[in-house]
Structures are given as C-alpha cells and as structure tokens.
C-alpha cells in the first residue's frame, strides 16, 4: 500500500518509477549498495518525483526522460535526508532505523555524498548548462537553509520572516524544481511552466508548515516519531515563533530557558497563544495560492490530481 | 611561504589561483562563509590545481578557463577533506583545527555538501556532457574508496591488491582528473592528454603511498599530527599490510588483537619486517612510471616542473 494507490491517474507511473530508481542506485560496493537499497525499500512519499511526472503531463510527455529526471530529484532528496538525519541525530525515519543509526555516521556521510554524485551524473547526461547551474544553485540553497536552521537553534529572536525564508530554502525550492524540470522536459509553454513552478513553491511552503505543525500536535503512532522532536533539538518553527511573539508575560520564554525542555507544557502554551491556529491559517493561505496557480493550467486529469494532492498533504496526519 | 615559492614557473599562477578560489567561495550565509574562508586561509598544498595548470600549458592555454576548472577541482577536494576529517575524527589538519572540530559536525556535513554543489555549479557552466559524467563517476569512486576503507578497518585480511585498488579510488583518480581536465581545456593532442592522465594517476599512487609511509615514520612536528594516526583508527596501509604478510610467528598480529594499540611496538615490527622498505620501493616504482610518462611529453619548462614536483613529493616530510 503506497500513497499513490488512491490516485489511479499516476499509480502505474509511480510503480514504474520505483524500478527506475533501483536501477540507478546499484553500486559496486556491497555495503553502500545494501545501505541504499534498504533506504529505497523503506520507501518514502516520493512526492517530488510525482510532481515531476504530473507536471510533465502538461506538455509532450516522454516517459524515459521523465523517469530519469524524477529519479535524479528523488536521489538528491535522499542524499539530503541522510545528512539531515545525522545532524538531527534522528534514530528513526518512517518508523525504520535511519542509515547512520544502522550503518554508522561514517557510512552515512559518504553514502549521502555518493547519492549526490549519482544524481549529478544522471542529470549531466542530458540537461543543458542553464538547468545544471540552476539545480546546483538550488542545492546550495538547501544546504544554506539547513545550516541557517542549525545555527539558529535555541535562538529566541527567530522571526516569522526568517522562518519563511528558511523553509523556502530547505523545502519549497526543491518542490518548485521538481515541477519546473517536469515542465521543461515536456516543452510546456512559458505560462504553464511558470504556473507549475509557483504551484510547486507554494505547495512546498504549505507542506513544510504542516510538517512543523505535526511536530506539535501530531499523533506519535502516525508520524513515526515523538512529538516535540524538533523542539527538543532547539529548532523553533512557526507555531512556537508566533506563540513567542504573543507571550507577553514571558511564561513561554521562561520554559525555553530551562533545559531539558518540558515539552508538554511548552506545547500547551503554544496552543494557548494561538501558534497552531496561526500556522494553520498561513498553511491554508499557501495551499490556496497553490491552487490558484493550478486554476491557470489547462484542465486535465493531472490538474485534478494536483488539486487533490494539495488537499491531502495539508490534511495529512503523517 | 607556500609550496610554490620554489617553483618560479608556476608561482604567479598559483597566487592568482588563491584569488579565484576565494571569489568562487563567497556565501550569503555568514557561518558557512566564515567556516569555508577559514579553511581556504589555512591553505593546503593546492597540488591538484597545480597539476591542472601545468597540464594546460601543454596546449593552447586560456588562463580564465584554467583558473575556473582548477578551482572546481580544489573545491571538490576540500569537500571530501571536510567529510574525511569528520569520519577520521581528526582534530587537526595542517596543525589547524578541522572544520567539524571548530564549528561542529553538523555545520561541517553541510559545508561539505555546499562545496560539492559549488563545484558542480562551476563545472556545469562550461563543461560538456561527457566530461561532467566522467567527473561525477570519479567522485562516486572516491566515495566508494572511502567507504571501502572505513569498512575494512581492523580487517586482518587486507591485501596489497585491495590497498592499491583503494588508493587508486580515493586519491589517484582525482590526480588523474586534474591533469586530464587541464589537457582537455587546452585541446592537447590525444597522446599528450593520455600521457598527462597516466602521469597524474601514477603520481597520485606514489603520493598516497608516501602519505601512508609518513603515518609510520614521519616527524610529528612536521606532519602536523601524531604518527600512527591511521593505524590507531584501524586503517591498515601498505607498510603494515606487507609486514603482516611477513609476520610468520604472529607477533604483529598479536599486537593488532590488543586494544588500545601499542603504536610504538607495532611501528617497530613494521620496520623490522621490511614494511617501510617495501612501501618505499613501490612508491619509487610509481614515481618512475610517472616520470616515464613525462618523458613522452614535449620538452618545456612545465615538464621540468612536473619532474621536480614528482621528486619533491616522494621526498617530502609532510
């Protein structure tokens, strides 16, 4: 059972995609091959490849090309996940052991590097110079976003603006790129490409805000990790940032100066000060903007699919 | 005082190179900018860019192009160094604190990724598809070599063959690539390009064997780290591998089964069983092969420089 079973329009291609991904990820090295293959089997939402595939259907669809580019994006994403998990000291992802937990930090660092190189090597074969430069600059942004997040841990002067800039770098740009590359390969018109790009960007923003909301009010059995996971690492996200701004009597700040955090009390205050409500409203705004872009696209079953996907992602429980 | 002061033929370009490198490595993010700038200032041998520059002088030399490609190779090398140092838990490099030691593992992981992306983004601008695919495949080999090394730690059945295959992956291929890219950009003839590539490969092998010899008999004040540094991490290199093969009465193996290692005793036996001598002989063979390739090149001051460099590298004390 995958996420895509409920979307017949894309299900078959998503199944084919898994095969392509595996073919691109074979390695001469036994350990790296086994580590990566475990990660592929553990699955993942495969959202980015789905966006590439759906976007490509707005132009002249070429399955081989699309599978190749969708794989390179998912591989890039996997590389960042491996390195993220090391940094966050995450023990599990999707209720499975993370790579560094199972194989050690050292294998995980190089496995990530290996995936970066693999992705570039797949992309280099056919993409033009401008595209490659663009992709590389987006990965640089992703790294900058992650580093900024790490450096701002426990910082009491995080602002909504800084938060939005960060999630744009670390999440939304890659969503945008996934749509853009699909559109470009299929030679979509400039208008269609631009709408798809903006759609991807807005969806990415909504997606990350939802992720951050789930860290406060998610169901632990569903999200596959404890609530307050980011919070305890000092990663302050939108619900908390807003709540801190409303915290006139300093109750919340007091809690944030005491280590280890009393997670339950903090979450209670974040909810009380309207942090969740504010984050949900902003998420809804982004999801509305995403849909406005979809409305500019020619109507077809893939547009319907992207509408449905947007709703499902902001309503998701994990 | 840099390594290049003694080579007037290349000194000026190596100085110019430092400037280009810095220009390519500016970052919007303050911390990453500062971490990387510290690393650039700490210096390094800059061997790989020097090989690119010298190789390019055998064809139609284009300074801007060469500086660009030389930077991308050095940046790639810096990325692998940062990740290597994390894995080796190295506290110092060239007597300066390593990046993860100064800024934390987390910053260092993403700084490495950032440098990988920067390198690709520089390369993507002008290189053709075949070159990019070739470069990406070499980085994959470097990662595979590093992972293989990590997985073989403390393994008593390391062989000379496995060792040579490993150092080819993790070191010599990038030396080869440095020469190859210089030759390609300058449109050298196929023969000249092939000789330069083989020269780079053989020099890289000799260079790494020397590095591994220094881990046994180097002067700690000169190499900027304690002797037996790799050894204590369970990285068995040529001197030890050979000595283990000659260790008929099992004295050396006994020492290797006892943790923590008695480094001095092990080094003593490695020397006694001829491990250093064997490694030096093999290094000399590679350096001789490297020079044979140089002899096939047209005679000019850069060929003389590469001869001298080869001798200096195998005779170096750090």
XYZ file of C-alpha atoms in Angstrom:
636
model
C 0.000 0.000 0.000
C 1.607 3.272 -1.063
C 0.360 6.825 -1.005
C -0.307 6.547 -4.722
C -2.848 3.716 -4.589
C -5.566 6.289 -4.165
C -4.556 8.210 -7.298
C -5.207 5.908 -10.274
C -4.038 8.545 -12.735
C -0.438 8.326 -11.532
C -0.266 4.958 -9.782
C 1.191 2.976 -12.676
C 3.925 5.503 -13.311
C 4.834 5.678 -9.644
C 5.267 1.899 -9.649
C 7.469 2.122 -12.736
C 9.378 4.899 -11.037
C 10.414 2.599 -8.167
C 12.006 0.268 -10.692
C 13.927 3.077 -12.380
C 15.120 4.385 -9.055
C 16.520 0.975 -8.102
C 18.295 0.622 -11.431
C 20.032 3.970 -10.958
C 21.127 3.074 -7.447
C 23.168 -0.059 -7.961
C 26.694 0.125 -6.519
C 29.822 -1.979 -6.855
C 30.377 -1.563 -3.145
C 28.436 -4.157 -1.197
C 27.864 -2.090 1.921
C 26.828 1.091 0.158
C 24.605 -0.951 -2.149
C 22.931 -2.620 0.805
C 22.555 0.630 2.800
C 20.975 2.445 -0.134
C 18.791 -0.461 -1.110
C 17.451 -0.641 2.468
C 16.627 3.034 2.217
C 14.824 2.608 -1.121
C 12.817 -0.302 0.270
C 11.829 1.710 3.337
C 10.018 3.881 0.834
C 9.098 7.481 1.230
C 6.295 9.614 -0.048
C 8.053 10.078 -3.440
C 6.287 13.419 -3.631
C 8.964 15.163 -5.672
C 9.018 12.574 -8.483
C 5.208 12.602 -8.507
C 5.292 16.372 -9.025
C 7.764 15.973 -11.877
C 5.663 13.292 -13.541
C 2.393 15.199 -13.168
C 3.961 18.466 -14.394
C 5.390 16.746 -17.437
C 1.910 15.646 -18.453
C 1.066 19.252 -19.292
C 3.392 19.031 -22.304
C 4.801 16.430 -24.696
C 5.281 13.555 -22.311
C 8.382 11.373 -22.754
C 8.309 8.581 -20.195
C 12.000 7.596 -20.274
C 13.160 11.164 -19.886
C 10.743 11.857 -17.079
C 11.657 8.726 -15.147
C 15.298 9.693 -15.403
C 14.842 13.233 -14.147
C 12.348 12.168 -11.462
C 14.928 9.650 -10.202
C 17.670 12.246 -10.075
C 15.483 14.520 -7.948
C 14.481 11.752 -5.556
C 18.128 10.683 -5.240
C 19.107 14.280 -4.452
C 16.375 14.368 -1.836
C 17.543 11.054 -0.355
C 21.083 12.441 -0.085
C 19.873 15.438 1.909
C 17.684 13.200 4.105
C 20.658 11.013 5.055
C 22.744 14.027 6.041
C 19.755 15.680 7.784
C 19.158 12.596 9.882
C 22.782 12.585 11.035
C 22.533 16.216 12.032
C 19.209 15.810 13.800
C 20.516 12.617 15.431
C 17.283 11.031 14.260
C 17.052 7.382 15.249
C 14.125 6.540 13.022
C 12.508 7.763 9.829
C 9.152 6.374 8.820
C 9.467 4.040 11.831
C 12.617 2.443 10.312
C 16.157 2.865 11.611
C 17.942 5.780 9.921
C 21.045 4.979 7.876
C 23.541 6.412 10.345
C 21.785 4.533 13.152
C 22.059 1.230 11.332
C 25.368 1.602 9.452
C 27.172 4.326 11.432
C 27.633 8.034 10.792
C 30.676 7.408 8.665
C 28.996 5.201 6.110
C 26.034 7.583 6.078
C 28.147 10.656 5.286
C 29.728 9.000 2.265
C 26.514 7.313 1.188
C 24.975 10.809 1.041
C 27.926 12.086 -0.996
C 27.630 9.060 -3.236
C 23.964 9.844 -3.868
C 24.760 13.499 -4.616
C 27.281 12.394 -7.234
C 24.892 9.822 -8.645
C 22.217 12.447 -9.027
C 24.572 14.844 -10.783
C 25.840 12.115 -13.016
C 22.271 11.243 -14.104
C 21.449 14.899 -14.663
C 24.645 15.669 -16.556
C 23.854 13.197 -19.297
C 21.060 15.201 -20.838
C 20.431 18.511 -19.161
C 21.646 21.759 -20.637
C 24.047 24.094 -18.893
C 21.452 26.536 -17.578
C 19.466 23.729 -15.998
C 22.514 22.233 -14.324
C 23.637 25.582 -12.932
C 20.102 26.185 -11.707
C 19.936 22.776 -9.995
C 23.325 23.244 -8.349
C 22.291 26.659 -7.054
C 19.137 25.173 -5.549
C 21.147 22.523 -3.729
C 23.392 25.270 -2.417
C 20.262 26.995 -1.093
C 19.083 23.786 0.535
C 22.452 23.494 2.312
C 22.327 27.153 3.340
C 18.798 26.677 4.695
C 19.879 23.668 6.729
C 22.937 25.423 8.090
C 20.908 28.504 8.984
C 18.445 26.260 10.820
C 21.225 24.589 12.734
C 22.851 27.909 13.632
C 19.566 29.387 14.848
C 18.878 26.566 17.293
C 17.598 27.847 20.623
C 17.614 31.397 19.245
C 14.901 33.454 20.923
C 14.823 36.047 18.172
C 13.602 33.854 15.352
C 11.004 35.732 13.332
C 8.211 34.574 11.050
C 10.124 36.176 8.189
C 13.318 34.236 8.939
C 11.291 31.049 9.301
C 9.625 31.502 5.919
C 12.945 32.243 4.250
C 14.389 29.099 5.777
C 11.618 26.714 4.701
C 11.708 28.232 1.230
C 15.405 27.276 1.014
C 15.269 23.918 2.659
C 11.994 22.581 1.258
C 9.986 24.712 -1.161
C 12.721 25.298 -3.740
C 13.105 21.567 -4.376
C 9.325 21.218 -4.792
C 9.490 24.067 -7.276
C 12.403 22.460 -9.104
C 10.546 19.140 -9.331
C 7.665 20.819 -11.168
C 9.931 23.020 -13.251
C 12.074 20.174 -14.581
C 8.991 18.149 -15.492
C 7.562 21.132 -17.363
C 10.840 21.916 -19.116
C 11.434 18.402 -20.362
C 7.958 18.322 -21.852
C 8.451 21.708 -23.502
C 5.486 23.292 -21.742
C 4.699 26.894 -22.656
C 6.267 29.609 -20.542
C 2.950 30.381 -18.825
C 2.295 26.765 -17.938
C 5.854 26.324 -16.695
C 5.633 29.419 -14.524
C 2.332 28.346 -13.004
C 3.703 24.893 -12.266
C 6.822 26.411 -10.680
C 4.791 28.722 -8.463
C 2.446 25.881 -7.625
C 5.429 23.784 -6.505
C 6.831 26.612 -4.422
C 3.535 27.307 -2.619
C 2.839 23.615 -2.105
C 6.331 23.202 -0.631
C 5.704 26.034 1.828
C 2.345 24.549 2.883
C 3.888 21.088 3.127
C 6.701 22.211 5.442
C 4.395 24.269 7.658
C 2.194 21.176 8.031
C 5.278 19.137 8.922
C 6.115 21.666 11.604
C 2.543 21.678 12.941
C 2.658 17.884 13.243
C 5.725 18.240 15.469
C 3.361 19.888 17.990
C 0.027 18.151 17.614
C 0.749 15.013 15.564
C -0.238 11.520 16.595
C 3.046 9.841 17.544
C 1.979 6.444 16.250
C 1.187 8.017 12.883
C 4.128 10.387 12.420
C 6.557 7.601 13.390
C 8.498 9.791 15.852
C 7.731 11.553 19.156
C 6.068 14.979 19.139
C 8.325 17.876 20.082
C 11.164 16.198 18.215
C 12.389 19.395 16.528
C 11.534 21.444 19.583
C 13.799 19.444 21.896
C 16.662 19.979 19.400
C 16.097 23.725 19.667
C 14.587 24.021 16.196
C 11.897 26.654 16.668
C 9.249 26.521 13.981
C 6.219 28.605 13.089
C 3.782 27.610 15.889
C 6.365 28.399 18.567
C 7.721 31.510 16.849
C 4.248 33.015 16.691
C 3.444 31.968 20.261
C 6.673 33.608 21.499
C 5.548 36.867 19.901
C 2.245 36.645 21.830
C 3.933 35.618 25.075
C 3.622 38.980 26.833
C 4.109 37.696 30.350
C 7.179 35.649 29.407
C 5.806 32.278 30.566
C 6.832 30.521 27.377
C 10.274 32.143 27.281
C 10.867 31.001 30.874
C 10.161 27.420 29.822
C 12.536 27.805 26.886
C 15.374 28.834 29.179
C 15.089 25.604 31.171
C 16.824 22.505 29.873
C 15.710 19.771 29.362
C 12.511 21.189 27.914
C 9.161 20.382 29.479
C 7.746 19.528 26.076
C 4.141 19.050 27.178
C 3.961 22.403 28.942
C 5.527 24.214 26.002
C 3.100 22.630 23.541
C 0.208 23.602 25.819
C 1.276 27.258 25.775
C 1.948 27.224 22.027
C -1.647 26.080 21.515
C -2.989 28.561 24.110
C -1.262 31.520 22.444
C -2.690 30.572 19.062
C 0.526 29.287 17.476
C -1.111 26.274 15.855
C -4.060 28.309 14.621
C -1.739 30.902 13.105
C 0.393 28.242 11.388
C -2.701 26.502 10.032
C -4.009 29.772 8.625
C -0.718 30.503 6.909
C -0.576 26.958 5.560
C -4.084 27.387 4.183
C -3.040 30.626 2.511
C -0.172 28.874 0.753
C -2.346 25.968 -0.251
C -4.901 28.453 -1.644
C -2.179 30.205 -3.618
C -1.001 26.834 -4.914
C -4.492 26.049 -6.127
C -4.828 29.453 -7.777
C -1.832 28.540 -9.887
C -3.428 25.204 -10.757
C -6.521 27.082 -11.913
C -4.410 28.836 -14.531
C -3.436 25.488 -16.073
C -5.373 23.741 -18.822
C -7.883 21.378 -17.309
C -6.957 17.710 -17.386
C -6.841 14.741 -15.032
C -3.382 15.719 -13.798
C -4.617 19.128 -12.724
C -7.366 17.369 -10.775
C -4.750 15.102 -9.272
C -2.585 18.040 -8.131
C -5.654 19.674 -6.538
C -6.438 16.516 -4.634
C -2.803 16.035 -3.648
C -2.616 19.579 -2.274
C -5.672 18.995 -0.089
C -4.420 15.628 1.065
C -0.997 16.976 2.004
C -2.332 19.800 4.161
C -4.792 17.417 5.803
C -2.304 14.600 6.281
C -1.592 13.014 9.641
C 1.994 11.982 8.983
C 55.736 30.991 2.230
C 53.874 28.431 0.155
C 54.982 25.235 -1.509
C 55.073 27.112 -4.803
C 57.681 29.716 -3.889
C 60.347 27.319 -5.053
C 58.788 26.873 -8.495
C 59.025 30.237 -10.287
C 57.391 28.836 -13.414
C 54.059 28.364 -11.669
C 54.267 30.675 -8.640
C 52.425 33.618 -10.145
C 49.546 31.498 -11.357
C 49.235 29.753 -8.009
C 48.933 33.159 -6.345
C 46.257 34.178 -8.845
C 44.562 30.851 -8.193
C 44.089 31.675 -4.495
C 42.169 34.794 -5.502
C 39.912 32.893 -7.908
C 39.248 30.252 -5.292
C 38.129 32.863 -2.782
C 35.843 34.526 -5.308
C 34.106 31.229 -6.037
C 33.638 30.511 -2.351
C 31.670 33.504 -1.157
C 28.416 32.584 0.622
C 25.357 34.519 1.716
C 25.374 32.540 4.930
C 27.712 34.129 7.458
C 28.693 30.976 9.272
C 29.316 28.878 6.188
C 31.224 31.787 4.642
C 33.391 32.089 7.707
C 33.963 28.324 8.056
C 34.989 27.987 4.425
C 37.097 31.110 4.443
C 38.982 29.808 7.495
C 39.626 26.629 5.567
C 40.877 28.498 2.490
C 43.184 30.623 4.641
C 44.587 27.536 6.375
C 45.912 26.727 2.927
C 46.718 23.336 1.591
C 49.203 22.050 -0.900
C 46.930 23.000 -3.837
C 48.516 20.123 -5.691
C 45.515 19.314 -7.834
C 45.073 22.839 -9.242
C 48.824 22.989 -9.884
C 48.545 19.784 -11.925
C 45.661 21.257 -13.906
C 47.551 24.464 -14.592
C 50.776 22.715 -15.585
C 48.920 20.219 -17.791
C 47.077 23.015 -19.561
C 50.384 24.580 -20.559
C 50.973 21.697 -22.973
C 48.189 23.077 -25.177
C 46.506 26.396 -26.008
C 46.498 27.968 -22.580
C 43.451 30.002 -21.558
C 44.020 31.448 -18.101
C 40.393 32.216 -17.159
C 39.194 28.789 -18.146
C 42.013 27.054 -16.331
C 41.527 29.026 -13.137
C 37.860 28.116 -13.185
C 38.403 24.404 -13.632
C 41.326 24.335 -11.188
C 39.061 25.967 -8.586
C 36.301 23.460 -9.133
C 38.723 20.585 -8.559
C 40.194 22.117 -5.410
C 36.676 22.788 -4.087
C 35.735 19.175 -4.754
C 38.849 18.087 -2.897
C 38.032 20.421 0.014
C 34.545 18.905 0.231
C 35.959 15.406 0.541
C 38.543 16.578 3.112
C 35.837 18.030 5.355
C 33.829 14.814 5.279
C 37.001 12.699 5.664
C 38.025 14.612 8.745
C 34.640 14.011 10.358
C 34.925 10.308 9.671
C 38.508 10.059 10.882
C 37.593 12.200 13.911
C 40.653 14.256 13.020
C 41.151 17.160 15.411
C 43.723 18.982 13.306
C 44.760 19.282 9.699
C 47.942 21.123 8.847
C 48.199 21.954 12.570
C 44.897 23.913 12.402
C 41.603 22.805 13.939
C 39.473 20.817 11.486
C 36.120 22.291 10.494
C 33.985 19.863 12.480
C 36.229 20.421 15.494
C 35.789 24.191 15.324
C 32.220 24.521 14.022
C 30.675 21.154 14.920
C 29.978 18.050 12.843
C 26.654 19.400 11.693
C 27.987 22.540 10.086
C 30.811 20.505 8.577
C 28.493 17.982 6.913
C 26.520 20.698 5.157
C 29.575 22.809 4.407
C 30.940 19.764 2.564
C 27.655 19.360 0.666
C 27.690 23.054 -0.109
C 31.176 22.747 -1.582
C 30.148 19.729 -3.666
C 27.283 21.748 -5.135
C 29.503 24.754 -5.688
C 31.996 22.646 -7.561
C 29.296 21.133 -9.762
C 27.790 24.504 -10.407
C 31.158 25.882 -11.571
C 31.761 22.847 -13.754
C 28.277 22.833 -15.256
C 28.719 26.259 -16.782
C 31.141 25.189 -19.453
C 31.903 21.510 -19.453
C 30.370 19.154 -21.957
C 28.204 16.214 -21.001
C 30.894 13.545 -21.291
C 33.201 15.495 -19.007
C 30.507 16.014 -16.384
C 29.512 12.359 -16.384
C 33.182 11.429 -16.118
C 33.721 13.794 -13.179
C 30.633 12.548 -11.367
C 31.737 8.943 -11.826
C 35.152 9.776 -10.352
C 33.532 11.329 -7.286
C 31.453 8.184 -6.919
C 34.695 6.194 -6.969
C 36.226 8.468 -4.343
C 33.196 7.833 -2.094
C 33.366 4.099 -2.758
C 37.089 4.099 -1.904
C 36.451 5.924 1.356
C 33.590 3.628 2.306
C 35.643 0.554 1.478
C 38.450 1.898 3.676
C 36.053 2.501 6.536
C 34.512 -0.958 6.195
C 37.909 -2.664 6.132
C 39.060 -1.102 9.396
C 40.840 -3.617 11.634
C 40.495 -6.245 8.907
C 43.373 -8.692 9.117
C 42.932 -9.888 5.549
C 43.755 -6.672 3.760
C 45.939 -7.418 0.754
C 48.357 -5.283 -1.242
C 45.966 -5.624 -4.164
C 42.993 -4.303 -2.164
C 45.136 -1.477 -0.817
C 46.220 -0.394 -4.300
C 42.663 -0.512 -5.576
C 41.557 1.625 -2.649
C 44.184 4.355 -3.049
C 43.500 4.443 -6.769
C 39.851 5.251 -5.976
C 40.336 7.618 -3.103
C 43.393 9.552 -4.315
C 44.911 8.718 -7.684
C 41.779 9.161 -9.812
C 41.423 12.797 -8.735
C 45.090 13.435 -9.551
C 44.447 11.909 -12.960
C 41.322 14.019 -13.439
C 43.225 17.192 -12.542
C 45.715 16.572 -15.342
C 43.083 15.357 -17.770
C 40.846 18.419 -17.417
C 43.803 20.777 -17.852
C 44.823 18.920 -21.018
C 41.278 18.808 -22.392
C 40.607 22.502 -21.926
C 43.794 23.343 -23.760
C 42.934 20.957 -26.592
C 46.084 18.894 -26.161
C 46.604 16.048 -28.636
C 45.312 12.634 -27.643
C 48.841 11.340 -26.962
C 49.750 14.279 -24.749
C 46.443 14.004 -22.882
C 46.925 10.276 -22.298
C 50.458 10.747 -21.006
C 49.320 13.506 -18.668
C 46.454 11.334 -17.398
C 48.747 8.392 -16.727
C 51.287 10.710 -15.131
C 48.580 12.006 -12.777
C 47.447 8.514 -11.893
C 50.989 7.257 -11.114
C 51.854 10.413 -9.192
C 48.664 10.031 -7.154
C 49.587 6.446 -6.244
C 53.119 7.473 -5.217
C 51.735 10.458 -3.281
C 49.301 8.337 -1.270
C 51.884 5.629 -0.523
C 54.200 8.367 0.772
C 51.365 9.717 2.917
C 50.889 6.265 4.376
C 54.638 5.839 4.999
C 54.675 9.146 6.878
C 51.999 7.761 9.208
C 54.678 5.296 10.396
C 57.943 7.176 10.260
C 57.011 10.857 9.876
C 58.265 13.613 12.126
C 55.230 14.605 14.185
C 56.193 18.261 14.300
C 56.384 18.297 10.510
C 53.322 16.223 9.564
C 51.180 18.211 11.997
C 49.593 15.119 13.559
C 50.812 12.169 15.645
C 52.347 9.144 13.926
C 50.189 6.034 13.902
C 47.129 8.224 13.371
C 45.566 5.983 10.719
C 46.831 2.885 12.442
C 45.016 3.618 15.694
C 41.780 4.063 13.697
C 42.277 0.577 12.269
C 43.203 1.833 8.818
C 45.844 -0.624 7.705
C 48.039 0.730 4.948
C 50.824 -0.658 2.798
C 53.707 -0.810 5.337
C 51.559 -2.780 7.793
C 49.869 -4.931 5.163
C 53.218 -6.072 3.839
C 54.619 -6.587 7.338
C 51.602 -8.741 8.270
C 52.355 -10.982 5.295
C 55.942 -11.434 6.582
C 54.828 -11.937 10.192
C 55.353 -15.711 10.302
C 55.463 -16.043 14.065
C 52.339 -13.936 14.571
C 53.967 -11.295 16.801
C 52.493 -8.405 14.843
C 49.040 -9.992 14.615
C 49.060 -10.478 18.393
C 49.679 -6.772 18.867
C 46.850 -5.984 16.451
C 44.403 -8.010 18.514
C 45.093 -5.911 21.604
C 43.232 -2.621 22.043
C 44.332 0.133 22.539
C 47.224 -0.432 20.150
C 50.802 -0.210 21.361
C 51.682 2.056 18.459
C 55.425 2.188 19.057
C 55.805 -1.589 19.217
C 53.734 -2.063 16.070
C 55.781 0.508 14.154
C 58.958 -1.198 15.315
C 57.793 -4.541 13.913
C 56.525 -2.958 10.690
C 60.019 -1.567 10.149
C 61.688 -4.817 11.194
C 59.631 -6.901 8.753
C 60.525 -4.559 5.902
C 57.124 -2.863 5.523
C 58.575 0.614 5.084
C 61.218 -0.594 2.673
C 58.608 -2.404 0.590
C 56.314 0.636 0.501
C 59.198 2.913 -0.463
C 60.169 0.599 -3.290
C 56.618 0.520 -4.612
C 56.359 4.295 -4.305
C 59.591 4.637 -6.272
C 58.211 2.352 -8.962
C 55.129 4.553 -9.344
C 57.204 7.712 -9.349
C 59.421 6.163 -12.043
C 56.358 5.273 -14.122
C 55.098 8.838 -13.669
C 58.379 10.205 -14.977
C 58.337 7.827 -17.931
C 55.054 9.427 -18.958
C 56.595 12.885 -18.583
C 59.415 11.804 -20.893
C 56.850 11.224 -23.624
C 55.735 14.866 -23.433
C 57.270 17.700 -25.461
C 60.067 19.293 -23.502
C 59.245 22.635 -21.877
C 59.603 24.307 -18.508
C 56.350 22.750 -17.265
C 57.621 19.272 -17.952
C 60.727 20.151 -15.910
C 58.455 21.460 -13.180
C 56.407 18.234 -13.078
C 59.641 16.201 -12.842
C 60.824 18.289 -9.928
C 57.406 18.159 -8.264
C 57.339 14.357 -8.512
C 60.734 14.103 -6.809
C 59.779 16.601 -4.152
C 56.512 14.848 -3.342
C 58.084 11.439 -2.816
C 60.850 13.007 -0.734
C 58.558 15.244 1.291
C 58.452 15.244 5.065
C 54.826 16.312 5.474
